[in-house]
Structure formats: C-alpha cells, structure tokens
Short mmCIF file of C-alpha atoms and ligand atoms in Angstrom, two decimals:
data_model
loop_
_atom_site.label_atom_id
_atom_site.label_comp_id
_atom_site.label_asym_id
_atom_site.label_seq_id
_atom_site.Cartn_x
_atom_site.Cartn_y
_atom_site.Cartn_z
CA MET C 1 70.49 29.98 59.58
CA SER C 2 68.07 31.07 62.21
CA VAL C 3 67.09 34.13 64.01
CA LEU C 4 67.07 33.95 67.80
CA VAL C 5 64.25 36.31 69.46
CA CYS C 6 64.75 36.77 72.98
CA GLY C 7 61.46 37.64 74.61
CA GLY C 8 59.54 36.01 71.72
CA ALA C 9 56.48 35.28 74.08
CA GLY C 10 55.85 38.96 74.96
CA TYR C 11 53.67 41.45 73.19
CA ILE C 12 55.97 42.93 70.98
CA GLY C 13 58.38 39.83 70.55
CA SER C 14 55.58 37.39 69.52
CA HIS C 15 54.38 39.82 66.77
CA CYS C 16 58.11 39.80 65.55
CA VAL C 17 58.19 35.90 65.57
CA TYR C 18 54.93 35.85 63.51
CA GLU C 19 56.24 38.20 60.92
CA LEU C 20 59.68 36.64 60.65
CA ILE C 21 58.06 33.20 59.97
CA GLU C 22 55.66 34.77 57.48
CA LYS C 23 58.75 36.08 55.66
CA GLY C 24 60.37 32.43 55.44
CA GLU C 25 62.75 32.76 58.35
CA SER C 26 63.55 30.13 60.62
CA VAL C 27 63.09 31.11 64.26
CA VAL C 28 64.25 30.09 67.71
CA VAL C 29 62.46 31.79 70.71
CA VAL C 30 63.92 32.19 74.23
CA ASP C 31 61.58 33.40 76.90
CA ASN C 32 61.38 32.92 80.68
CA LEU C 33 57.65 33.41 80.60
CA GLN C 34 57.88 35.86 83.44
CA THR C 35 55.72 38.37 81.62
CA GLY C 36 55.22 36.47 78.21
CA TYR C 37 52.62 33.74 77.39
CA LYS C 38 53.39 30.47 75.78
CA GLN C 39 50.18 30.68 73.81
CA ALA C 40 51.64 33.91 71.96
CA ILE C 41 54.57 31.80 70.45
CA HIS C 42 54.13 30.87 66.99
CA PRO C 43 53.63 27.02 66.68
CA ASN C 44 56.57 26.89 64.01
CA ALA C 45 58.99 28.57 66.25
CA LYS C 46 61.55 26.42 68.26
CA PHE C 47 61.00 27.42 71.73
CA TYR C 48 63.31 27.17 74.84
CA GLN C 49 62.10 28.19 78.24
CA GLY C 50 64.91 29.87 80.03
CA ASP C 51 66.40 33.01 81.26
CA ILE C 52 68.87 35.21 79.27
CA ARG C 53 71.00 35.75 82.56
CA ASP C 54 71.75 32.03 82.34
CA PHE C 55 74.92 31.79 80.44
CA GLN C 56 74.96 27.96 80.10
CA PHE C 57 71.46 27.99 78.98
CA LEU C 58 72.02 30.50 76.18
CA ASP C 59 75.31 28.79 75.22
CA LYS C 60 73.31 25.55 74.81
CA VAL C 61 70.68 27.50 72.59
CA PHE C 62 73.54 28.89 70.38
CA LYS C 63 75.39 25.59 70.04
CA GLU C 64 72.18 23.60 69.15
CA ASN C 65 71.08 26.17 66.45
CA GLN C 66 72.74 28.01 63.56
CA ILE C 67 71.84 31.50 64.59
CA ASP C 68 73.25 34.43 62.59
CA ALA C 69 71.14 37.26 64.18
CA VAL C 70 69.57 38.10 67.43
CA ILE C 71 66.53 40.16 68.15
CA HIS C 72 66.34 41.12 71.66
CA PHE C 73 63.17 42.07 73.40
CA ALA C 74 63.58 40.37 76.80
CA ALA C 75 63.17 43.12 79.56
CA ASN C 76 61.17 44.54 82.06
CA SER C 77 59.46 47.64 80.70
CA LEU C 78 57.23 49.39 83.26
CA VAL C 79 58.26 52.96 84.07
CA GLY C 80 56.43 53.06 87.46
CA GLU C 81 57.77 49.61 88.63
CA SER C 82 61.36 50.56 87.63
CA MET C 83 61.35 53.50 90.08
CA GLN C 84 60.05 51.12 92.94
CA LEU C 85 62.50 48.26 91.95
CA PRO C 86 65.41 49.96 90.07
CA LEU C 87 67.63 46.92 90.91
CA LYS C 88 65.34 44.51 89.29
CA TYR C 89 65.59 46.53 86.13
CA TYR C 90 69.42 46.60 86.25
CA ASN C 91 69.62 42.88 86.83
CA ASN C 92 67.21 41.80 84.13
CA ASN C 93 67.83 44.45 81.53
CA VAL C 94 71.65 45.50 81.86
CA TYR C 95 72.93 42.25 83.28
CA GLY C 96 70.61 40.01 81.21
CA THR C 97 72.09 41.84 77.97
CA GLN C 98 75.63 41.28 79.28
CA ILE C 99 75.16 37.71 79.50
CA LEU C 100 73.37 37.73 76.08
CA LEU C 101 76.34 39.54 74.45
CA GLU C 102 78.74 37.27 76.24
CA ALA C 103 77.08 34.18 74.91
CA MET C 104 77.02 35.90 71.43
CA VAL C 105 80.59 36.58 71.48
CA ALA C 106 81.36 33.03 72.69
CA ASN C 107 79.41 31.60 69.76
CA ASN C 108 80.76 34.09 67.19
CA VAL C 109 77.30 35.64 66.64
CA LYS C 110 77.92 39.38 65.46
CA ARG C 111 74.54 40.85 64.89
CA ILE C 112 71.75 42.09 67.22
CA VAL C 113 68.73 44.29 66.85
CA PHE C 114 67.29 45.50 70.14
CA SER C 115 64.43 47.36 71.51
CA SER C 116 65.27 50.61 73.11
CA THR C 117 62.92 53.24 74.11
CA ALA C 118 61.88 57.01 73.82
CA ALA C 119 62.55 56.88 77.63
CA VAL C 120 66.13 57.37 76.85
CA TYR C 121 65.52 61.11 76.10
CA GLY C 122 63.66 61.94 79.19
CA GLU C 123 61.99 65.50 78.95
CA PRO C 124 62.50 66.44 75.18
CA GLU C 125 64.43 69.62 74.58
CA CYS C 126 62.80 69.90 71.27
CA VAL C 127 59.91 68.05 69.19
CA PRO C 128 60.04 66.03 66.99
CA ILE C 129 63.04 64.29 68.77
CA LEU C 130 65.98 63.28 66.93
CA GLU C 131 68.45 60.43 67.25
CA ASN C 132 71.38 62.81 68.33
CA ASP C 133 69.24 64.82 70.86
CA ARG C 134 70.33 64.78 74.44
CA THR C 135 69.68 61.63 76.24
CA LYS C 136 68.76 62.26 80.06
CA PRO C 137 66.38 59.54 81.28
CA THR C 138 64.01 60.64 84.00
CA ASN C 139 63.32 57.02 85.11
CA ALA C 140 65.38 53.89 85.93
CA TYR C 141 63.76 51.92 83.02
CA GLY C 142 65.15 54.48 80.37
CA GLU C 143 68.32 54.58 82.25
CA THR C 144 68.83 50.72 82.02
CA LYS C 145 68.13 50.80 78.19
CA LEU C 146 70.62 53.62 77.78
CA ALA C 147 72.92 51.49 79.53
CA MET C 148 72.22 48.67 77.24
CA GLU C 149 72.90 50.77 74.21
CA LYS C 150 76.23 52.01 75.70
CA MET C 151 77.19 48.36 76.42
CA MET C 152 76.46 47.45 72.88
CA LYS C 153 78.65 50.20 71.70
CA TRP C 154 81.77 48.84 73.56
CA ALA C 155 80.89 45.19 72.53
CA ASP C 156 81.14 46.47 69.14
CA VAL C 157 84.55 48.29 69.67
CA ALA C 158 86.01 45.24 71.34
CA TYR C 159 84.23 42.21 69.56
CA GLY C 160 82.79 43.52 66.42
CA VAL C 161 79.38 42.79 67.54
CA LYS C 162 77.14 45.07 65.25
CA TYR C 163 73.98 46.36 66.77
CA ILE C 164 70.92 48.28 65.78
CA ALA C 165 69.13 49.94 68.70
CA LEU C 166 65.53 51.03 68.04
CA ARG C 167 64.04 53.57 70.18
CA TYR C 168 60.23 52.96 70.32
CA PHE C 169 57.60 55.52 71.18
CA ASN C 170 54.14 54.40 71.98
CA VAL C 171 53.51 50.87 70.69
CA ALA C 172 49.82 49.72 70.10
CA GLY C 173 47.72 47.50 67.97
CA ALA C 174 47.77 43.78 67.09
CA ASN C 175 48.29 41.29 64.41
CA GLU C 176 45.22 41.30 62.07
CA ASN C 177 45.11 37.60 62.43
CA GLY C 178 43.49 38.13 65.77
CA LEU C 179 45.65 35.42 67.60
CA ILE C 180 47.98 37.69 69.32
CA GLY C 181 47.93 41.00 70.94
CA GLU C 182 48.99 43.28 73.90
CA ALA C 183 48.44 41.39 77.08
CA HIS C 184 49.90 42.62 80.32
CA ASN C 185 49.08 41.78 83.74
CA PRO C 186 48.76 44.51 85.32
CA GLU C 187 47.97 46.65 82.41
CA THR C 188 49.39 50.04 82.38
CA HIS C 189 49.39 51.25 78.83
CA LEU C 190 46.60 53.65 77.60
CA VAL C 191 45.17 51.83 74.63
CA PRO C 192 44.50 48.47 76.24
CA LEU C 193 43.25 50.32 79.42
CA ILE C 194 40.71 52.47 77.34
CA LEU C 195 39.33 49.30 75.71
CA GLN C 196 38.84 47.70 79.13
CA VAL C 197 35.77 50.20 79.45
CA PRO C 198 33.89 48.85 76.47
CA LEU C 199 34.95 45.36 77.43
CA GLY C 200 33.04 45.84 80.84
CA LYS C 201 36.26 45.32 82.80
CA ARG C 202 36.44 48.97 84.00
CA GLU C 203 33.84 51.67 84.53
CA LYS C 204 35.96 54.59 83.33
CA ILE C 205 39.31 55.61 82.08
CA MET C 206 41.54 58.09 84.28
CA ILE C 207 43.03 60.90 82.30
CA TYR C 208 46.13 61.57 84.23
CA GLY C 209 46.36 65.55 84.03
CA ASP C 210 44.36 68.01 81.80
CA ASP C 211 46.45 70.99 82.58
CA TYR C 212 49.53 70.36 80.27
CA GLN C 213 50.58 72.99 77.76
CA THR C 214 49.05 71.05 74.78
CA LYS C 215 45.99 71.65 72.60
CA ASP C 216 43.37 70.00 75.10
CA GLY C 217 45.54 69.88 78.12
CA THR C 218 46.17 66.15 78.02
CA CYS C 219 49.47 64.61 77.22
CA VAL C 220 50.68 64.10 73.60
CA ARG C 221 52.27 60.73 72.45
CA ASP C 222 53.19 59.25 69.09
CA TYR C 223 51.40 55.93 68.54
CA ILE C 224 52.96 53.28 66.21
CA HIS C 225 51.37 50.13 65.07
CA VAL C 226 53.14 46.92 66.26
CA ILE C 227 53.40 45.62 62.80
CA ASP C 228 55.03 48.68 61.37
CA LEU C 229 57.51 48.61 64.31
CA ILE C 230 58.33 44.86 63.68
CA ASP C 231 58.93 45.79 59.88
CA ALA C 232 61.62 48.09 61.01
CA HIS C 233 63.12 45.33 63.11
CA ILE C 234 63.39 43.21 60.04
CA LEU C 235 64.78 45.76 57.82
CA ALA C 236 67.43 46.60 60.49
CA MET C 237 68.36 42.86 60.92
CA ASN C 238 68.65 42.46 56.92
CA LYS C 239 70.71 45.70 56.96
CA LEU C 240 73.09 44.31 59.35
CA ARG C 241 73.25 41.14 57.29
CA ASP C 242 74.27 43.24 54.21
CA GLY C 243 77.21 44.75 56.31
CA TYR C 244 75.84 47.81 57.70
CA ASP C 245 77.41 49.41 60.69
CA SER C 246 75.94 49.65 64.29
CA ASP C 247 73.29 52.45 64.55
CA VAL C 248 70.36 53.78 66.51
CA PHE C 249 66.97 54.82 65.12
CA ASN C 250 63.73 56.26 66.57
CA LEU C 251 60.53 54.43 65.56
CA GLY C 252 57.21 56.52 65.68
CA ASN C 253 54.53 57.78 63.38
CA GLY C 254 55.86 61.38 63.68
CA SER C 255 52.50 62.74 64.63
CA GLY C 256 51.02 63.24 68.15
CA PHE C 257 47.87 62.57 69.59
CA THR C 258 46.39 63.54 72.88
CA VAL C 259 44.97 61.23 75.63
CA LYS C 260 41.62 62.84 74.88
CA GLU C 261 41.92 62.27 71.13
CA MET C 262 42.69 58.68 71.73
CA ILE C 263 39.64 58.13 73.89
CA GLU C 264 37.33 59.75 71.14
CA ALA C 265 39.05 57.48 68.49
CA ALA C 266 38.21 54.35 70.70
CA LYS C 267 34.56 55.66 70.98
CA LYS C 268 34.29 55.75 67.37
CA VAL C 269 35.95 52.44 66.67
CA THR C 270 34.06 50.46 69.39
CA GLY C 271 30.68 52.29 69.28
CA TYR C 272 30.66 52.45 73.13
CA GLU C 273 30.44 55.52 75.48
CA ILE C 274 33.71 55.78 77.46
CA PRO C 275 33.37 57.77 80.61
CA VAL C 276 36.31 59.58 81.90
CA GLU C 277 37.65 60.91 85.14
CA ILE C 278 40.37 63.61 85.44
CA ALA C 279 43.08 62.58 87.89
CA ALA C 280 46.37 64.03 88.90
CA ARG C 281 49.43 64.07 86.64
CA ARG C 282 51.30 60.77 86.56
CA SER C 283 54.79 61.45 87.93
CA GLY C 284 57.73 61.38 85.20
CA ASP C 285 55.14 61.98 82.30
CA PRO C 286 56.53 64.39 79.74
CA ALA C 287 53.88 66.57 78.14
CA VAL C 288 54.74 65.76 74.48
CA LEU C 289 56.73 62.96 73.18
CA VAL C 290 56.87 62.83 69.40
CA ALA C 291 59.63 61.04 67.30
CA SER C 292 61.32 62.13 64.01
CA SER C 293 61.61 58.96 62.19
CA LYS C 294 63.10 60.44 59.14
CA LYS C 295 66.32 58.48 59.69
CA ALA C 296 64.84 55.23 59.80
CA ARG C 297 62.71 56.09 56.73
CA LYS C 298 65.82 57.26 54.74
CA VAL C 299 68.34 54.76 55.93
CA LEU C 300 66.26 51.42 56.56
CA GLY C 301 63.68 52.47 53.75
CA TRP C 302 61.01 52.02 56.48
CA SER C 303 57.61 53.44 55.80
CA PRO C 304 54.82 52.84 58.46
CA LYS C 305 51.52 51.72 56.84
CA PHE C 306 49.27 52.37 59.76
CA THR C 307 49.34 56.17 60.14
CA ASN C 308 45.76 56.61 61.20
CA VAL C 309 45.22 55.92 65.06
CA GLU C 310 41.67 54.61 64.51
CA GLU C 311 43.29 51.68 62.52
CA VAL C 312 45.79 51.14 65.36
CA ILE C 313 42.79 51.04 67.81
CA ARG C 314 40.71 48.94 65.55
CA SER C 315 43.31 46.21 65.32
CA ALA C 316 43.82 46.15 69.08
CA TRP C 317 40.00 46.06 69.60
CA ASN C 318 39.99 43.05 67.21
CA PHE C 319 42.28 41.30 69.91
CA HIS C 320 40.67 42.35 72.94
CA SER C 321 37.18 41.81 72.10
CA THR C 322 37.89 38.22 71.28
CA HIS C 323 40.41 37.69 74.27
CA LYS C 324 38.76 39.66 77.15
CA ASN C 325 41.40 38.04 79.68
CA GLY C 326 44.30 38.21 77.31
CA PHE C 327 45.82 34.87 77.19
CA GLU C 328 44.60 34.00 80.72
CA GLN C 329 41.54 31.86 81.24
N1 LIG K 401 47.46 57.72 80.62
C1 LIG K 401 46.17 58.19 81.04
N2 LIG K 401 45.35 57.16 81.71
C2 LIG K 401 45.73 55.84 81.89
C3 LIG K 401 47.11 55.47 81.40
C4 LIG K 401 47.68 56.32 80.67
O1 LIG K 401 45.92 59.36 80.98
O2 LIG K 401 45.08 55.09 82.47
C5 LIG K 401 48.17 58.82 79.69
C6 LIG K 401 49.65 58.70 80.31
O3 LIG K 401 49.68 59.79 81.35
C7 LIG K 401 50.50 59.24 79.16
C8 LIG K 401 49.71 58.46 77.95
O4 LIG K 401 48.56 58.10 78.40
O5 LIG K 401 50.38 60.63 78.90
C9 LIG K 401 50.40 57.26 77.52
O6 LIG K 401 50.63 56.40 78.56
P1 LIG K 401 51.32 54.97 78.40
O7 LIG K 401 51.40 54.58 79.94
O8 LIG K 401 50.39 54.10 77.62
O9 LIG K 401 52.57 55.14 77.69
P2 LIG K 401 53.93 56.03 78.21
O10 LIG K 401 53.86 57.17 77.31
O11 LIG K 401 54.00 56.36 79.52
O12 LIG K 401 55.08 55.01 77.88
C10 LIG K 401 55.48 54.58 76.75
C11 LIG K 401 56.07 53.25 76.92
C12 LIG K 401 57.25 53.11 77.69
C13 LIG K 401 58.20 54.15 77.46
C14 LIG K 401 57.76 55.57 77.20
C15 LIG K 401 58.77 56.53 76.84
O13 LIG K 401 55.05 52.36 77.21
O14 LIG K 401 57.87 51.78 77.60
O15 LIG K 401 56.64 55.61 76.42
O16 LIG K 401 58.62 57.59 77.55
F1 LIG K 401 59.24 54.17 78.25
#
C-alpha cells in the first residue's frame, strides 16, 4: 500500500515525504508545483505533477496506485495574500479539498491527515489554546482551513472518511540532511527572513510592533520544528490505520518566544549581528499564540524533540547557508 502526499513538493510536504520513506512507506506525491519545487521531492517517491482540483487527474492517480491513506498539504497559506485574494484561497483550499475527497470516496480511500492551522482560532480567548476553544478566524486563510475541517466532518458522517486535522502553530527548521528546507518566494515567515540578514540578502529585519502587552512588547509565537510536526502526521496516520476515529489536534511546543528573542537566538546561532527596525504592527497579528499540545501528546503519544528554539534556528541555518536562493538558481 502507498501513502498519497498532496503538496509533497512544498516545505512541510517534502519533509513528510522524506520521513515516510525513511520509515519504509511507499509514497506517491501529487503537486502542481505552483509554490513547491521538484528538487524538494524525494527521488524514491512516485511523482505526479497535477492539480488536486482536477478530478480526472486524481482519479487516475488513485487507480494507478494502491493508496490506503492521504496526507494533504496542498493549499495556499499566506495570511496577507488571503485578505487580498480570498477567492483564490476558497478555490484552491476549499474546492481543492472537495475534489480530493470526491476522488477518495470514488476510490474507497477512507483515511486522511491534513494540515490545519492555529489561524482557525483567531484572537485567542485564553492561552495556551485548547482544541475545543472558540474558532473565529480573523483572516480568509484561517476561514478556508476551518471550512476544510468542517467539510471533512460531513464527509465522515456521510461516507465514513476518517480524518485527523492538525492545527499547526509556527513551523520552522529543516531536515538535518541539509537537502530540503523552507523556501518560499516571496518569503514572509519570521525565521527565514531573519536568516536573510546574515546571508547578506537583506540589511535588517523589521519588527512588526513593539507595543504589544508581552514581556518585551513584541509578538509571542510557538515555534515547532518541522520534523516534530511530521512525526505527529505519521502517528496520526497510523492511528487512523488502527481504526481511531476522526479528531483534531493542536501541534506546538507549548512555549512562546517573542520576535526579539528569536532574533537574539539567530544572532547566537549564526554569529552575525542582525540589525532591526521597529515598524508598525502587521494587521491581523494576535499578540500571543501558544498551543496546548497535551491532547496530541496523550492520544497520539507525540513528544516533540526540538524544544529549544536555537536548535530549530540552527537546522534552518544549516539549509539556508547552503541554499542561499532556496531551490532557485
Ligand atoms: N514578524 C516580524 N517581522 C517580519 C516577519 C514577521 O516582526 O519580517 C513577526 C510577525 O508580526 C509575527 C511573528 O513575527 O508576530 C511570526 O510571523 P510569521 O509571519 O512568521 O508567522 P505568523 O505567526 O503570522 O503565521 C503563522 C503561520 C500561518 C498561520 C499563523 C496562525 O505561518 O500559516 O501562524 O496565526 F496561519
């Protein structure tokens, strides 16, 4: 049997494919290469270039392979862009997931693990955030991910498709093999942007707001290493294989770091000065986002190994310092 990874050429998807293959799984990758890179796909994965919104294409992939589980990363994921182009997000994320589920149902594939986000909560009512806290997204991206979760719920009721939705907090870091890492164009995430300064690609890092109610005035986020994140996906997939019911889990480290603390850690790791400039708050940024991952620890038996942010930044630096332009020449 094979695992189908949708979005297996992207940052998180490519890490998943490497881990699955390392664990002896046979892997089929589907990616339209809109934001993913062919070079990020493990050479032993069977790759189909195509779009999850294309039922005929997906149907062929399911018919040509013996797939027993799907791990779904194929989505647009930029909060800012989702506010400018919400319909692009509904089309790719929500409609794309609908077609994927239709193809799964048509081919009797009944297990899916998929990437949801902390953005489904919006401004948290209390910290750390629990899975049954109120969901009230403040951006279109989070709204589409919540819609995907709800679509899965009804697909389970009607067709028995079992799903596990994993709500990620701030993912960072890279595989220790140095072959794959976070490469977005344009880049909007804090860790790779900070590292562009020591790489000589930017002069300084902008800090979006230093007047939040936090210990140093900058936003607090919960940074989780991509390898720990992927471990949880594989545990979740195996849980579904064992007959576990549909469920939702937060994935974070459970401790928060401010933007300034992340910059200090990056200075230590790289040995470079990293000049900063204080800029206005970025709209839609909650002051503090920290996960409670107790449920994932208890139910999935998950235990993140990279609890120190310096290790997370070191692994990201390992990739960026050897791939200055990501996967582009
Ligand atoms: N930040 C800066 N300067 C920068 C970039 C970011 O100060 O140049 C700050 C942001 O304001 C924020 C923190 O660094 O406080 C982290 O920002 P990121 O853009 O790296 O990540 P976000 O917390 O905005 O977004 C992450 C995921 C999203 C997800 C969201 C949930 O990347 O996919 O968490 O709220 F939707």
